[in-house]
PDB file of C-alpha atoms in Angstrom:
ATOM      1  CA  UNK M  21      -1.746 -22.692   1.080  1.00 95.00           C
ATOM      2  CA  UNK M  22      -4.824 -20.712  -0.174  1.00 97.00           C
ATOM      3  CA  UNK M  23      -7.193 -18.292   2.294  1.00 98.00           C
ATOM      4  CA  UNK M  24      -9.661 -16.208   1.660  1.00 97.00           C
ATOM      5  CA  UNK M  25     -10.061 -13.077   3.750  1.00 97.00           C
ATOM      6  CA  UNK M  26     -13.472 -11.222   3.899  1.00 97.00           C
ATOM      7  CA  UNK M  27     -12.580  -9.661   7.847  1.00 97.00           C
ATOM      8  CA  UNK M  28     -10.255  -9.109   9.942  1.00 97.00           C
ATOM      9  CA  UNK M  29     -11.083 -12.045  12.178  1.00 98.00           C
ATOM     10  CA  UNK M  30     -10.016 -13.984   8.716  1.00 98.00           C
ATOM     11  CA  UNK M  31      -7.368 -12.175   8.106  1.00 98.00           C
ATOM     12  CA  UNK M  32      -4.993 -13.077  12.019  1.00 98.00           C
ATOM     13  CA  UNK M  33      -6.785 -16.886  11.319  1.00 98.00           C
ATOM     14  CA  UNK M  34      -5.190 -17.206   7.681  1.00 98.00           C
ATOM     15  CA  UNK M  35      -1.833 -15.585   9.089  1.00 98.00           C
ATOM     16  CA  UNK M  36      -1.198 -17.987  12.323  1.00 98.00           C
ATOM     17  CA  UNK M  37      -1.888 -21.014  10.116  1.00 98.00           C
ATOM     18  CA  UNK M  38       0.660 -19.623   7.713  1.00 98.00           C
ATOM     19  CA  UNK M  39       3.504 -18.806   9.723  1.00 98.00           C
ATOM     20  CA  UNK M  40       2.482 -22.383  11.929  1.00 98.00           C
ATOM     21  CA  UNK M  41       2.862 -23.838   8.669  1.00 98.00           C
ATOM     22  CA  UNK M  42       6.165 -22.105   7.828  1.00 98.00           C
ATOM     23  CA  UNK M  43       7.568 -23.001  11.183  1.00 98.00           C
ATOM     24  CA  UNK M  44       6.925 -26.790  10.874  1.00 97.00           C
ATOM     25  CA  UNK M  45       8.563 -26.500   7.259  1.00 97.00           C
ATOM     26  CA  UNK M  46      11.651 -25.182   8.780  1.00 97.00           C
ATOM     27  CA  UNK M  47      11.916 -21.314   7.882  1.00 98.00           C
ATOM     28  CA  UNK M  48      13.782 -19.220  10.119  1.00 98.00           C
ATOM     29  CA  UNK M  49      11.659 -17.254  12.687  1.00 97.00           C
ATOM     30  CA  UNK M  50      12.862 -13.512  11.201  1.00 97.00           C
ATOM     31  CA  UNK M  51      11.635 -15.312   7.592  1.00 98.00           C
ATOM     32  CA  UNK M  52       8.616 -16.272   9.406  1.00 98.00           C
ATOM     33  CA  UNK M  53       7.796 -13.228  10.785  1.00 98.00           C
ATOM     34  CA  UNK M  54       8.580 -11.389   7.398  1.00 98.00           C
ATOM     35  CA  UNK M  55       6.311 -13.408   5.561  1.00 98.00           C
ATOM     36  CA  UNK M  56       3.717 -12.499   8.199  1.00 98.00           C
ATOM     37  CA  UNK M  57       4.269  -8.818   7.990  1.00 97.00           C
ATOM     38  CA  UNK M  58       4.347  -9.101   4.092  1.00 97.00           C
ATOM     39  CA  UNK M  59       0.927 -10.719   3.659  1.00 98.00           C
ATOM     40  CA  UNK M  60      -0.547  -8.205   6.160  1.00 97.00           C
ATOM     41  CA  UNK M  61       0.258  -5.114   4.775  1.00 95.00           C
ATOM     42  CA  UNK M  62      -1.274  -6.650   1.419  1.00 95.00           C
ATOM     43  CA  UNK M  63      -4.353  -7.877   2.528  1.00 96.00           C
ATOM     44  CA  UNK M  64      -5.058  -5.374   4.937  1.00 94.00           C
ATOM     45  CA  UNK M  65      -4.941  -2.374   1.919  1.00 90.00           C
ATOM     46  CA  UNK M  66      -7.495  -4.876   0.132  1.00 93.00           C
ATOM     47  CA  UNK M  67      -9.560  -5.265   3.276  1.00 94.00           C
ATOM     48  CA  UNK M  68      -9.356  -1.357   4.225  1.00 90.00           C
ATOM     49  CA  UNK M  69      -8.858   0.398   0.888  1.00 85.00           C
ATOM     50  CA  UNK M  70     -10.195  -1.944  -1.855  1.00 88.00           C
ATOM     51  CA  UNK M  71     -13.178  -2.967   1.024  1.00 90.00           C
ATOM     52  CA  UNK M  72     -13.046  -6.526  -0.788  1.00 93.00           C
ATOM     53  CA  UNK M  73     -12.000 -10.045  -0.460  1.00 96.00           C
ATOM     54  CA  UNK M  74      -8.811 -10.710  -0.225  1.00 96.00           C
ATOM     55  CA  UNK M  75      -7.372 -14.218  -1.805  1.00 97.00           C
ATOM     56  CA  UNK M  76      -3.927 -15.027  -0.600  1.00 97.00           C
ATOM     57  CA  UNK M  77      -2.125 -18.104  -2.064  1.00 97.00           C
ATOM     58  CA  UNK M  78       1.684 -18.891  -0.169  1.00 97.00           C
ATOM     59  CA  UNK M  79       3.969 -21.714   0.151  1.00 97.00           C
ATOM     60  CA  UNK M  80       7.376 -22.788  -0.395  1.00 97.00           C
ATOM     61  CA  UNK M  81       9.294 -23.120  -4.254  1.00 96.00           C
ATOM     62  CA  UNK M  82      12.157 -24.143  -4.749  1.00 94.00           C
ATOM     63  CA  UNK M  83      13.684 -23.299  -1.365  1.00 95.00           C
ATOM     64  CA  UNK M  84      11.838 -19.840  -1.354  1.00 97.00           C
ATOM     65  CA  UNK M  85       8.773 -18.406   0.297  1.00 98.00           C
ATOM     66  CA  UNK M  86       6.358 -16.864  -2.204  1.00 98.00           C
ATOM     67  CA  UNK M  87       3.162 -15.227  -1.434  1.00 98.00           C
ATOM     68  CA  UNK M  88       0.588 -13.942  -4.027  1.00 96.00           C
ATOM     69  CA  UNK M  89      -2.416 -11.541  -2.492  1.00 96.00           C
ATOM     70  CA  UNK M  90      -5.448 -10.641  -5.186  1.00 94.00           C
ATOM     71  CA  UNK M  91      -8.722  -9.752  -5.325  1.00 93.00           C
ATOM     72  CA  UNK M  92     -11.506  -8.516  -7.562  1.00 86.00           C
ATOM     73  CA  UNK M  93     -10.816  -5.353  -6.878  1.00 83.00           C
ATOM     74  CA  UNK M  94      -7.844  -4.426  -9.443  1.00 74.00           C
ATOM     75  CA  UNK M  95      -4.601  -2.556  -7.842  1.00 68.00           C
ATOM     76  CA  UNK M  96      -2.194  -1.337 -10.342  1.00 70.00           C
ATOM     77  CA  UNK M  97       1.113  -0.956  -7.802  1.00 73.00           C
ATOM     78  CA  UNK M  98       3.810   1.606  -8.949  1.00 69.00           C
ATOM     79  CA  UNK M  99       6.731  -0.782 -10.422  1.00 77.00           C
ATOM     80  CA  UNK M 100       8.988   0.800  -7.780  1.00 79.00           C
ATOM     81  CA  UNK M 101       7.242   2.181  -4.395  1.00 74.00           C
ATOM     82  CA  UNK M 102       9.096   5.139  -2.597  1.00 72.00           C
ATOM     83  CA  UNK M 103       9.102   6.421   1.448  1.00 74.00           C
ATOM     84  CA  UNK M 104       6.319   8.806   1.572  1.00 68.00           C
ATOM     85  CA  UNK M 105       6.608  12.015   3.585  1.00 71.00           C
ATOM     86  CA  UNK M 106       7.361  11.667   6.952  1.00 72.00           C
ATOM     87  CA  UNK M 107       4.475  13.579   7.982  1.00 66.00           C
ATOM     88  CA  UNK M 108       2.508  11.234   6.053  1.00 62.00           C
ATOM     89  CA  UNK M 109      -0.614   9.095   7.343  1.00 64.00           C
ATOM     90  CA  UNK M 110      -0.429   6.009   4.727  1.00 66.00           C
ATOM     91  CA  UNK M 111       1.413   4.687   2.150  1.00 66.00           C
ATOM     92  CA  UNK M 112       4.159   2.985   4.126  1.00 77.00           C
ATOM     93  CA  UNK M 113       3.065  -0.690   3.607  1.00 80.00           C
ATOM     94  CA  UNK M 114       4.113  -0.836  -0.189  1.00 87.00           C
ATOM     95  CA  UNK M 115       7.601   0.806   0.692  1.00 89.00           C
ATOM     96  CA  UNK M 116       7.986  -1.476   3.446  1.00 90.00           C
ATOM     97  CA  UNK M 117       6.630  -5.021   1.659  1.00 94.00           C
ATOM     98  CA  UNK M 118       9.753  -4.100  -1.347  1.00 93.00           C
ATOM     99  CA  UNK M 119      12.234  -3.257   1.415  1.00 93.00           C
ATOM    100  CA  UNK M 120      11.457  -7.062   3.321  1.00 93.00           C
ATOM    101  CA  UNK M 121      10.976  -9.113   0.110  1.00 96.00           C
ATOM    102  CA  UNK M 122      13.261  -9.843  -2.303  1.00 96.00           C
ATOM    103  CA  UNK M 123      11.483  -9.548  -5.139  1.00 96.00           C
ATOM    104  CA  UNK M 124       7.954  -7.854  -5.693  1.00 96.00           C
ATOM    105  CA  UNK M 125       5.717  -8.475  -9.681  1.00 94.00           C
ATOM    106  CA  UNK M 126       2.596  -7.918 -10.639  1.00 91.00           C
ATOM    107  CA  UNK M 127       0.683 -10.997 -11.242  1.00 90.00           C
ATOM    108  CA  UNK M 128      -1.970 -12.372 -14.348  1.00 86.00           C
ATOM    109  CA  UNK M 129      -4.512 -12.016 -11.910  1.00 82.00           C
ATOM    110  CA  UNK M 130      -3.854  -8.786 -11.252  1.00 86.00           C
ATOM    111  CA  UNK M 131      -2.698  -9.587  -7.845  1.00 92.00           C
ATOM    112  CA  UNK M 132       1.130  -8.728  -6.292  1.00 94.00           C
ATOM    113  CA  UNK M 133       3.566 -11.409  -5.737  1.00 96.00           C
ATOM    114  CA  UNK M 134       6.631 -11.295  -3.331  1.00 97.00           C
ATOM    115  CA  UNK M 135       9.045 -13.451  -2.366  1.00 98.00           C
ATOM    116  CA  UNK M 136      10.281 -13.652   0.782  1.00 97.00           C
ATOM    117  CA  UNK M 137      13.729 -13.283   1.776  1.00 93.00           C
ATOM    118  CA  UNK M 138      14.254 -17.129   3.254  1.00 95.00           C
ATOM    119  CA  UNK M 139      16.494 -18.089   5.671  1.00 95.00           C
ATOM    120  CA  UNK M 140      15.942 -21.626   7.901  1.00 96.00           C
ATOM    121  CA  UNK M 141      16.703 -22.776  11.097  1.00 94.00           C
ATOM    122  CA  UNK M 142      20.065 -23.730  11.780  1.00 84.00           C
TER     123      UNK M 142
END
């Protein structure tokens, strides 16, 4: 599935047809709502930080839930993200996107790609 997110409004439209379409395929609802925290941490630092469009391609490969989330607006993200201060305002979401996926690369595109830890119904 590919969105693209200029607003918020976009943003909870692109997500509920996502995680609908996740559902339907089977996924497990804690994979499900992984997914859905995953792609809005991304797209909201694009939307907030970058002030862009954010492009957000996901589906399901080879048994796994991938999700890629670009923009024009180049983001070089550290190879390995640590837990910021506690008294810190931001810089959670990266920390928190590696400890749900399974895997986190930077894309040709310049864009981040995660996959999902996937688990379906039983």
């Amino acid at each position: 599935m590919n969105f693209e997110v200029k607003d918020f409004q976009a943003l909870h439209k692109a997500l509920d047809d996502f995680c609908e379409f996740l559902t339907h395929a089977g996924i497990a609802e804690e994979s499900v709502f992984d997914s859905r925290l995953i792609v809005s941490e991304l797209a909201t630092n694009v939307l907030k930080h970058a002030r862009a469009t954010a492009f957000i391609e996901g589906g399901i490969f080879n048994g796994k839930i991938e999700v890629e989330i670009f923009s024009n607006a180049k983001f070089n993200a550290p190879e390995k993200s640590v837990l910021p201060d506690e008294t810190a305002e931001h810089g959670r979401g990266l920390y928190l996107v590696d400890k749900i996926g399974e895997s986190r690369s930077t894309t040709p595109k310049g864009g981040i790609r995660v996959v999902v830890r996937t688990q379906y119904k039983q």
